[in-house]
Amino acid sequence: MKVAVVQHTICENQIEWNLQQITSLFDQQSGADLYVLAETFATGFMAEDATAHADVQGARILSWMKQQACRLDAAVAGSVAMVDEDGVLRNRLYFVRPDGTFDYYDKHHLFSYAGETKDYVAGNRRVVVEWRGVRFMLQVCYDLRFPVFVRNHGDYDTIIYVANWPQKRRDVWQTLLKARAIENQCFVIGVNIVGSDKYCEYLGDSVIINAYGKAIAQCTSGEVGTAAAELDMDELNRFRRKFPVLEDAD
């Protein structure tokens, strides 16, 4: 399983510009089975226009994800501000397959510090999707700080974290990604943006980490780009059998 992380900038509310940039980055990293984008990758986090027009914009972004998944013959994952069937706003992480089918996870831990709870409604379920022999747990940004919700019960192999994580909390991002990989004996994929918005500066530090807590692929800090790694399931399963952390868990 080849996974590519796509580290990009976000021009707030400039959906078409953002999607064009990301399409170009996809083409720089061909042949992956899965491409992972950041949180609210097409609009920016809590962008006012995205919140106000999430019904139309969310549908447009999901359509683009389906087109790209088909074109690349790969899954595409990333979060979108989306109005659901009940008319409420969700920070929704889509996992889209080449045939147009998809699963989704609604961000469970909304970022109250920045006011996300004022407009968005939290999800209440864990979501694991299987793709080409690998099971992925879907998570969004602030979820990274809450290990109990994501505790591995033997039901997944990889956690995906998509984020808009600021430079000033860079050490937390890097430390907790490693911790989640080690304690859950799994791969961790962390994708963050670069650049700046009216709130923060972002360095990216997008990375793929193995179950030993070691980075096996990473983007250059502060730069737009991609990185890719093979998720070796045979190696992961050998490690789990040899050192049965999950079987000994509380």
CSV table of C-alpha atoms in Angstrom, one decimal:
chain,number,residue,atom,x,y,z
A,1,MET,CA,0.0,0.0,0.0
A,2,LYS,CA,1.6,3.3,-1.1
A,3,VAL,CA,0.3,6.3,0.7
A,4,ALA,CA,1.1,9.9,-0.4
A,5,VAL,CA,0.7,12.9,1.9
A,6,VAL,CA,0.0,16.2,0.2
A,7,GLN,CA,1.2,19.3,2.0
A,8,HIS,CA,-0.3,22.4,0.5
A,9,THR,CA,-1.3,26.0,1.2
A,10,ILE,CA,-4.9,27.1,1.5
A,11,CYS,CA,-6.1,30.4,0.0
A,12,GLU,CA,-9.2,31.1,2.1
A,13,ASN,CA,-12.5,30.6,0.2
A,14,GLN,CA,-10.6,30.3,-3.1
A,15,ILE,CA,-11.9,26.8,-3.9
A,16,GLU,CA,-10.9,26.5,-7.5
A,17,TRP,CA,-7.4,27.9,-6.9
A,18,ASN,CA,-6.9,25.4,-4.1
A,19,LEU,CA,-8.2,22.5,-6.0
A,20,GLN,CA,-6.0,23.3,-9.0
A,21,GLN,CA,-2.9,23.6,-6.8
A,22,ILE,CA,-3.7,20.2,-5.2
A,23,THR,CA,-4.3,18.5,-8.6
A,24,SER,CA,-0.8,19.6,-9.6
A,25,LEU,CA,0.7,18.1,-6.4
A,26,PHE,CA,-1.1,14.8,-7.1
A,27,ASP,CA,0.6,14.6,-10.4
A,28,GLN,CA,4.0,15.1,-8.7
A,29,GLN,CA,3.5,11.9,-6.7
A,30,SER,CA,2.0,9.3,-9.1
A,31,GLY,CA,1.1,5.7,-8.4
A,32,ALA,CA,-0.1,6.0,-4.9
A,33,ASP,CA,-3.0,3.9,-3.6
A,34,LEU,CA,-4.2,6.7,-1.3
A,35,TYR,CA,-3.7,10.5,-1.3
A,36,VAL,CA,-4.3,12.4,2.0
A,37,LEU,CA,-5.1,16.1,2.1
A,38,ALA,CA,-5.4,18.5,5.1
A,39,GLU,CA,-8.4,19.6,7.2
A,40,THR,CA,-10.8,21.8,5.2
A,41,PHE,CA,-8.3,21.6,2.4
A,42,ALA,CA,-10.4,23.6,-0.2
A,43,THR,CA,-11.7,26.5,1.9
A,44,GLY,CA,-9.6,26.9,5.0
A,45,PHE,CA,-10.6,26.3,8.6
A,46,MET,CA,-13.8,28.0,9.7
A,47,ALA,CA,-13.7,30.3,6.7
A,48,GLU,CA,-16.8,32.6,6.9
A,49,ASP,CA,-17.8,32.0,3.2
A,50,ALA,CA,-17.3,28.3,3.6
A,51,THR,CA,-19.6,28.2,6.6
A,52,ALA,CA,-22.3,30.3,5.0
A,53,HIS,CA,-22.3,28.3,1.7
A,54,ALA,CA,-21.2,24.9,2.9
A,55,ASP,CA,-24.2,23.2,1.2
A,56,VAL,CA,-23.1,24.2,-2.3
A,57,GLN,CA,-19.4,24.3,-1.7
A,58,GLY,CA,-19.3,21.0,0.1
A,59,ALA,CA,-21.0,19.2,-2.8
A,60,ARG,CA,-18.6,20.8,-5.3
A,61,ILE,CA,-15.6,19.7,-3.3
A,62,LEU,CA,-16.9,16.1,-2.9
A,63,SER,CA,-17.5,15.9,-6.6
A,64,TRP,CA,-13.9,17.0,-7.3
A,65,MET,CA,-12.6,14.3,-4.9
A,66,LYS,CA,-14.6,11.7,-6.8
A,67,GLN,CA,-13.2,12.9,-10.1
A,68,GLN,CA,-9.6,12.8,-8.8
A,69,ALA,CA,-10.0,9.4,-7.2
A,70,CYS,CA,-11.2,8.0,-10.5
A,71,ARG,CA,-8.5,9.7,-12.5
A,72,LEU,CA,-5.7,8.5,-10.1
A,73,ASP,CA,-7.2,5.0,-9.5
A,74,ALA,CA,-6.7,5.7,-5.8
A,75,ALA,CA,-8.5,6.8,-2.7
A,76,VAL,CA,-8.5,10.4,-1.8
A,77,ALA,CA,-9.1,11.6,1.8
A,78,GLY,CA,-9.5,15.1,3.3
A,79,SER,CA,-12.0,17.1,5.3
A,80,VAL,CA,-14.7,19.4,4.1
A,81,ALA,CA,-17.2,21.9,5.7
A,82,MET,CA,-20.4,20.1,4.7
A,83,VAL,CA,-24.1,20.5,5.5
A,84,ASP,CA,-25.5,17.1,6.2
A,85,GLU,CA,-28.9,15.6,5.5
A,86,ASP,CA,-30.3,17.1,8.8
A,87,GLY,CA,-29.2,20.6,7.8
A,88,VAL,CA,-26.4,20.9,10.3
A,89,LEU,CA,-22.8,21.9,9.6
A,90,ARG,CA,-20.1,19.2,10.0
A,91,ASN,CA,-16.4,19.1,9.7
A,92,ARG,CA,-16.5,15.9,7.6
A,93,LEU,CA,-13.5,13.8,6.6
A,94,TYR,CA,-14.3,12.0,3.4
A,95,PHE,CA,-12.6,8.8,2.2
A,96,VAL,CA,-13.4,8.5,-1.5
A,97,ARG,CA,-12.7,5.5,-3.7
A,98,PRO,CA,-12.1,5.4,-7.5
A,99,ASP,CA,-15.6,4.1,-8.2
A,100,GLY,CA,-17.2,7.1,-6.5
A,101,THR,CA,-18.2,5.3,-3.3
A,102,PHE,CA,-17.1,6.9,-0.1
A,103,ASP,CA,-17.2,6.7,3.7
A,104,TYR,CA,-17.0,9.6,6.1
A,105,TYR,CA,-16.2,10.6,9.6
A,106,ASP,CA,-17.5,13.7,11.4
A,107,LYS,CA,-15.0,15.4,13.6
A,108,HIS,CA,-15.8,14.3,17.2
A,109,HIS,CA,-13.7,16.7,19.2
A,110,LEU,CA,-14.6,20.2,17.9
A,111,PHE,CA,-12.0,22.9,18.7
A,112,SER,CA,-13.9,25.0,21.2
A,113,TYR,CA,-10.9,27.2,21.8
A,114,ALA,CA,-11.3,28.7,18.3
A,115,GLY,CA,-15.1,28.7,18.4
A,116,GLU,CA,-15.7,25.6,16.2
A,117,THR,CA,-18.5,24.5,18.5
A,118,LYS,CA,-20.6,27.6,17.7
A,119,ASP,CA,-21.2,26.6,14.1
A,120,TYR,CA,-20.4,22.9,13.8
A,121,VAL,CA,-22.0,19.8,15.2
A,122,ALA,CA,-19.8,17.0,16.5
A,123,GLY,CA,-19.9,13.5,15.2
A,124,ASN,CA,-20.4,10.7,17.7
A,125,ARG,CA,-19.0,7.6,16.0
A,126,ARG,CA,-15.6,6.0,15.4
A,127,VAL,CA,-15.1,5.2,11.7
A,128,VAL,CA,-12.7,2.6,10.2
A,129,VAL,CA,-12.6,2.1,6.5
A,130,GLU,CA,-10.8,-0.7,4.6
A,131,TRP,CA,-8.9,0.0,1.4
A,132,ARG,CA,-6.8,-2.5,-0.5
A,133,GLY,CA,-6.1,-4.6,2.5
A,134,VAL,CA,-5.4,-1.8,5.0
A,135,ARG,CA,-7.8,-0.6,7.7
A,136,PHE,CA,-7.8,3.1,8.3
A,137,MET,CA,-9.2,5.0,11.4
A,138,LEU,CA,-10.3,8.5,10.4
A,139,GLN,CA,-9.6,11.5,12.6
A,140,VAL,CA,-9.5,15.3,12.3
A,141,CYS,CA,-7.0,17.7,13.9
A,142,TYR,CA,-8.0,18.3,17.5
A,143,ASP,CA,-8.9,14.6,17.8
A,144,LEU,CA,-5.2,14.0,18.1
A,145,ARG,CA,-5.2,15.2,21.7
A,146,PHE,CA,-7.7,12.5,22.9
A,147,PRO,CA,-6.2,9.0,23.0
A,148,VAL,CA,-9.1,7.2,24.6
A,149,PHE,CA,-11.5,7.7,21.7
A,150,VAL,CA,-9.0,6.4,19.2
A,151,ARG,CA,-7.7,3.5,21.3
A,152,ASN,CA,-6.9,0.5,19.0
A,153,HIS,CA,-9.1,-2.5,19.8
A,154,GLY,CA,-7.5,-4.5,17.1
A,155,ASP,CA,-9.9,-3.0,14.5
A,156,TYR,CA,-7.4,-0.8,12.5
A,157,ASP,CA,-3.9,-0.7,11.1
A,158,THR,CA,-3.4,3.0,10.4
A,159,ILE,CA,-4.7,6.3,11.8
A,160,ILE,CA,-5.2,9.3,9.5
A,161,TYR,CA,-5.0,12.7,11.1
A,162,VAL,CA,-5.8,15.7,8.8
A,163,ALA,CA,-5.2,19.1,10.3
A,164,ASN,CA,-4.8,22.9,10.3
A,165,TRP,CA,-2.2,22.8,13.1
A,166,PRO,CA,-0.4,26.0,14.0
A,167,GLN,CA,3.4,26.5,14.1
A,168,LYS,CA,3.3,27.6,17.8
A,169,ARG,CA,2.0,24.1,18.8
A,170,ARG,CA,4.4,22.3,16.5
A,171,ASP,CA,6.0,20.2,19.2
A,172,VAL,CA,2.6,18.9,20.3
A,173,TRP,CA,1.8,17.8,16.8
A,174,GLN,CA,5.0,15.9,16.4
A,175,THR,CA,5.0,14.4,19.8
A,176,LEU,CA,1.4,13.2,19.8
A,177,LEU,CA,1.6,11.7,16.3
A,178,LYS,CA,4.4,9.5,17.5
A,179,ALA,CA,2.6,8.6,20.7
A,180,ARG,CA,-0.5,7.5,18.8
A,181,ALA,CA,1.6,5.3,16.6
A,182,ILE,CA,3.5,3.7,19.5
A,183,GLU,CA,0.6,3.2,21.9
A,184,ASN,CA,-1.8,1.8,19.2
A,185,GLN,CA,0.9,-0.2,17.4
A,186,CYS,CA,-0.1,1.2,14.0
A,187,PHE,CA,1.0,3.5,11.2
A,188,VAL,CA,0.0,7.1,11.6
A,189,ILE,CA,-0.5,9.5,8.7
A,190,GLY,CA,-0.5,13.2,9.7
A,191,VAL,CA,-1.2,15.9,7.1
A,192,ASN,CA,-1.0,19.6,7.9
A,193,ILE,CA,-1.0,22.8,5.8
A,194,VAL,CA,1.8,25.4,5.3
A,195,GLY,CA,1.6,29.1,4.9
A,196,SER,CA,-0.6,31.5,7.0
A,197,ASP,CA,-4.1,32.8,7.5
A,198,LYS,CA,-5.6,35.5,9.7
A,199,TYR,CA,-5.1,33.3,12.7
A,200,CYS,CA,-1.8,31.5,12.5
A,201,GLU,CA,1.3,30.4,10.8
A,202,TYR,CA,1.6,26.8,9.6
A,203,LEU,CA,4.7,24.7,9.0
A,204,GLY,CA,3.1,21.5,7.8
A,205,ASP,CA,5.4,18.8,9.2
A,206,SER,CA,3.2,16.2,7.3
A,207,VAL,CA,4.5,12.8,8.0
A,208,ILE,CA,4.0,9.0,7.9
A,209,ILE,CA,5.1,7.2,11.0
A,210,ASN,CA,5.4,3.5,11.6
A,211,ALA,CA,4.4,1.5,14.7
A,212,TYR,CA,7.9,2.0,16.2
A,213,GLY,CA,7.3,5.8,16.2
A,214,LYS,CA,9.8,6.4,13.4
A,215,ALA,CA,9.1,8.7,10.4
A,216,ILE,CA,9.2,6.7,7.2
A,217,ALA,CA,8.2,9.6,4.9
A,218,GLN,CA,7.9,13.4,5.6
A,219,CYS,CA,7.4,16.6,3.8
A,220,THR,CA,9.9,19.4,4.1
A,221,SER,CA,8.8,21.7,6.9
A,222,GLY,CA,7.4,25.0,5.7
A,223,GLU,CA,7.3,24.0,2.0
A,224,VAL,CA,4.5,22.9,-0.4
A,225,GLY,CA,5.2,19.3,-1.5
A,226,THR,CA,4.4,15.7,-1.2
A,227,ALA,CA,5.9,12.6,0.4
A,228,ALA,CA,5.1,8.9,0.1
A,229,ALA,CA,5.7,5.6,1.8
A,230,GLU,CA,4.8,2.0,1.5
A,231,LEU,CA,2.8,0.6,4.4
A,232,ASP,CA,4.2,-2.9,4.9
A,233,MET,CA,1.4,-4.9,6.5
A,234,ASP,CA,3.5,-8.0,6.8
A,235,GLU,CA,6.1,-6.2,8.9
A,236,LEU,CA,3.4,-4.6,11.1
A,237,ASN,CA,1.7,-7.9,11.7
A,238,ARG,CA,5.1,-9.6,12.6
A,239,PHE,CA,5.7,-6.8,15.1
A,240,ARG,CA,2.3,-7.2,16.6
A,241,ARG,CA,2.8,-11.0,17.0
A,242,LYS,CA,6.3,-10.6,18.5
A,243,PHE,CA,5.4,-7.7,20.9
A,244,PRO,CA,1.7,-8.1,21.7
A,245,VAL,CA,1.0,-4.6,23.1
A,246,LEU,CA,-2.6,-4.6,21.9
A,247,GLU,CA,-3.4,-7.9,23.6
A,248,ASP,CA,-2.1,-6.6,26.9
A,249,ALA,CA,-3.9,-3.3,26.8
A,250,ASP,CA,-6.3,-2.1,29.5
